[in-house]
Amino acid sequence: MVTPALIGRSLRRVDRCASTNDVVWEAARAGEPEGYAVLAEEQTGGRGRHGRRWIAPPGKAILLSILLRPSFDPSRAPLLTAVGGLGAAEALSRHAGPPVRILWPNDVVVDDRKIAGVLVEMKPISGQGYACVLGVGINVNQSPEDFPPDLEVPAVSLAMIRGSAFDRNVLLDDLLRAIDARYRDVREDRDDALAAAWRARSSVLGRRVRIRADARNWIGQVEDVHPLDGVILRLENGTLKGFRGEHVESLRAWE
Ligand code: BT5
């Protein structure tokens, strides 16, 4: 039996908005059920984590937000970042060629260049419990000159990898399907399957990295990554130190 999809069963397309996450928050307050999604051609205030910006020229990217109303304890929210990152990586990997990996905690990369980013926001809504908005931005048809010059991680688009433009609707269908399946893992308590698939796509496992957290830099080798437990680093002095995603400003390869 085929289970009907939850994610994107109701998809609203808008030409322009400040942030698709905000359009979804408005719908959440009005009582829209989970799975509702908004897709924009252009965002004037697209955002990343820690007050950073997400920039994409009109009509070239996937800019998507999805309303989720998980019944879990709020401490499990980082699983939703894994759902978004893994969903984007799995959808892209059908069309990309080179391996699509996850740069912990929320970036999707190809050859260490960022092709997608995930932003999960969670808030209580009066009378409705917690709601989450899962935002995904994917670079689809950008050319190199479409990206801002001062990016921390170099950027890439699917079209740059393939050498020609790609149909955004094909990728969108794959993305909604992949996120639907991975969100089902969370709803049906298959955290282990989700964590294993996510870990297998890590771009940093076993590599030397620099983590910026709490206004300090830490350098070491990544011993393990888990959506909830975070990253375990073996520091230069041999000791192990754990970092949770929410405290980490950035993580970069450090050769
Ligand atoms: C993210 O944040 O990567 C999360 C991005 C989520 C964007 C989606 S679009 C739909 C939905 N609506 C929103 O308003 N947001 C979500 P973070 O890890 O903080 O990375 C942000 C950093 O990525 C910026 O500071 C830039 O350095 C870089 N960046 C900005 N635009 C980029 C792009 N198109 N491609 C690659 N890197 C980019």
Coordinates of C-alpha atoms and ligand atoms in Angstrom, one line a residue, residues 18-22 43 45-57 62-65 106-107 114-119 134-139 142 147-148 150-156 249 252, ligand 1:
A18 CA 10.4 38.5 2.5
S19 CA 11.0 34.9 3.6
T20 CA 9.0 31.7 2.9
N21 CA 9.5 30.8 6.6
D22 CA 7.5 33.9 7.5
Q43 CA 12.8 36.3 -1.4
G45 CA 14.8 38.8 3.2
G46 CA 15.8 35.2 3.0
R47 CA 17.5 34.2 6.2
G48 CA 20.0 31.6 7.5
R49 CA 21.0 30.8 11.0
H50 CA 22.5 33.3 13.5
G51 CA 21.0 36.3 11.6
R52 CA 22.8 35.5 8.4
R53 CA 21.2 36.0 4.9
W54 CA 20.3 33.6 2.2
I55 CA 20.7 35.1 -1.3
A56 CA 19.3 33.8 -4.5
P57 CA 18.3 35.6 -7.7
I62 CA 14.2 26.4 -4.9
L63 CA 13.1 28.4 -1.9
L64 CA 10.8 26.3 0.1
S65 CA 9.3 26.2 3.6
N106 CA 22.8 22.2 8.2
D107 CA 24.6 22.7 4.9
K114 CA 27.5 24.7 -0.7
I115 CA 24.6 23.8 -2.8
A116 CA 21.8 24.0 -0.2
G117 CA 21.1 25.2 3.3
V118 CA 18.5 24.3 5.9
L119 CA 16.9 26.6 8.5
L134 CA 11.5 23.7 7.9
G135 CA 13.1 26.0 5.3
V136 CA 15.3 24.7 2.5
G137 CA 17.1 26.8 -0.1
I138 CA 18.7 24.9 -3.0
N139 CA 20.9 26.5 -5.7
Q142 CA 22.6 30.0 -10.7
F147 CA 26.6 34.3 -5.9
P148 CA 27.8 37.1 -3.5
D150 CA 32.1 37.2 0.2
L151 CA 30.8 33.7 1.0
E152 CA 32.4 31.8 3.8
V153 CA 31.9 28.5 2.0
P154 CA 32.2 28.6 -1.8
A155 CA 28.8 28.1 -3.5
V156 CA 27.7 25.9 -6.4
E249 CA 28.6 29.3 14.6
R252 CA 35.2 24.3 8.4
Ligands
BT5_1 C1 21.6 28.3 5.9 O1 22.0 29.2 6.9 O2 22.3 27.7 5.1 C2 20.1 28.2 5.9 C3 19.5 28.7 4.6 C4 18.0 28.5 4.5 C5 17.4 29.2 3.3 C6 16.0 28.9 3.1 S1 15.3 29.5 1.6 C7 13.7 29.1 2.1 C8 13.6 29.4 3.6 N1 13.3 30.8 3.8 C9 14.3 31.5 4.4 O3 14.2 32.7 4.7 N2 15.3 30.7 4.7 C10 15.0 29.3 4.2 P1 23.5 29.3 7.4 O4 24.2 28.0 7.6 O5 23.5 30.4 8.4 O6 24.2 29.9 6.1 C11 24.1 31.2 5.7 C12 25.3 31.6 4.9 O7 25.3 30.9 3.6 C13 25.4 33.1 4.5 O8 26.1 33.8 5.6 C14 26.3 33.1 3.3 O9 27.7 33.0 3.6 C15 25.9 31.7 2.6 N3 25.0 31.9 1.5 C16 24.0 32.8 1.3 N4 23.3 32.5 0.2 C17 23.9 31.4 -0.3 C18 23.6 30.6 -1.5 N5 22.6 30.9 -2.3 N6 24.4 29.5 -1.7 C19 25.4 29.2 -0.9 N7 25.7 29.9 0.2 C20 25.0 31.0 0.5

